[in-house]
Amino acid sequence: MGINLWGICFFFGGMILASVPALIIYTVEINKIIKKIRKRGRKNVKNIILKG
């Protein structure tokens, strides 16, 4: 049982650590999109979202 618990803890810890840089990159990309929307105005919001 002890080995299984350590394995589970290690697995979830690794998942969390792996997701942190992805979250940082994601927030940066979202901020870029928000800045584009503010610059171009409300009319082109749909086009920006569709293009990604």
Tab-separated table of C-alpha atoms in Angstrom:
chain	number	residue	atom	x	y	z
A	1	MET	CA	0.000	0.000	0.000
A	2	GLY	CA	2.800	2.399	0.850
A	3	ILE	CA	4.373	2.022	-2.593
A	4	ASN	CA	1.017	2.659	-4.298
A	5	LEU	CA	0.427	5.826	-2.255
A	6	TRP	CA	3.884	7.163	-3.165
A	7	GLY	CA	3.211	6.339	-6.823
A	8	ILE	CA	-0.108	8.200	-6.740
A	9	CYS	CA	1.462	11.225	-5.020
A	10	PHE	CA	4.354	11.244	-7.515
A	11	PHE	CA	1.963	10.948	-10.477
A	12	PHE	CA	-0.295	13.815	-9.367
A	13	GLY	CA	2.688	15.951	-8.352
A	14	GLY	CA	4.182	15.444	-11.804
A	15	MET	CA	0.871	16.301	-13.468
A	16	ILE	CA	0.609	19.556	-11.472
A	17	LEU	CA	4.243	20.496	-12.204
A	18	ALA	CA	3.763	19.753	-15.914
A	19	SER	CA	0.580	21.864	-16.089
A	20	VAL	CA	2.133	24.990	-14.489
A	21	PRO	CA	4.197	26.111	-17.540
A	22	ALA	CA	1.239	25.327	-19.814
A	23	LEU	CA	-1.001	27.567	-17.675
A	24	ILE	CA	1.588	30.382	-17.807
A	25	ILE	CA	1.819	30.119	-21.622
A	26	TYR	CA	-1.990	30.005	-21.869
A	27	THR	CA	-2.464	33.163	-19.764
A	28	VAL	CA	0.169	35.008	-21.856
A	29	GLU	CA	-1.622	34.037	-25.093
A	30	ILE	CA	-5.014	35.103	-23.652
A	31	ASN	CA	-3.522	38.485	-22.661
A	32	LYS	CA	-2.205	38.958	-26.239
A	33	ILE	CA	-5.672	38.190	-27.657
A	34	ILE	CA	-7.299	40.650	-25.212
A	35	LYS	CA	-4.826	43.378	-26.275
A	36	LYS	CA	-5.604	42.717	-29.971
A	37	ILE	CA	-9.346	42.943	-29.278
A	38	ARG	CA	-8.910	46.259	-27.424
A	39	LYS	CA	-6.780	47.717	-30.260
A	40	ARG	CA	-9.067	46.663	-33.121
A	41	GLY	CA	-12.376	47.281	-31.382
A	42	ARG	CA	-15.481	45.196	-30.818
A	43	LYS	CA	-16.378	44.543	-34.495
A	44	ASN	CA	-13.469	42.168	-35.203
A	45	VAL	CA	-13.694	40.127	-31.971
A	46	LYS	CA	-15.266	37.131	-33.755
A	47	ASN	CA	-12.558	37.127	-36.467
A	48	ILE	CA	-9.744	37.158	-33.878
A	49	ILE	CA	-11.327	34.280	-31.927
A	50	LEU	CA	-11.860	32.203	-35.104
A	51	LYS	CA	-8.272	32.757	-36.286
A	52	GLY	CA	-6.896	31.843	-32.856
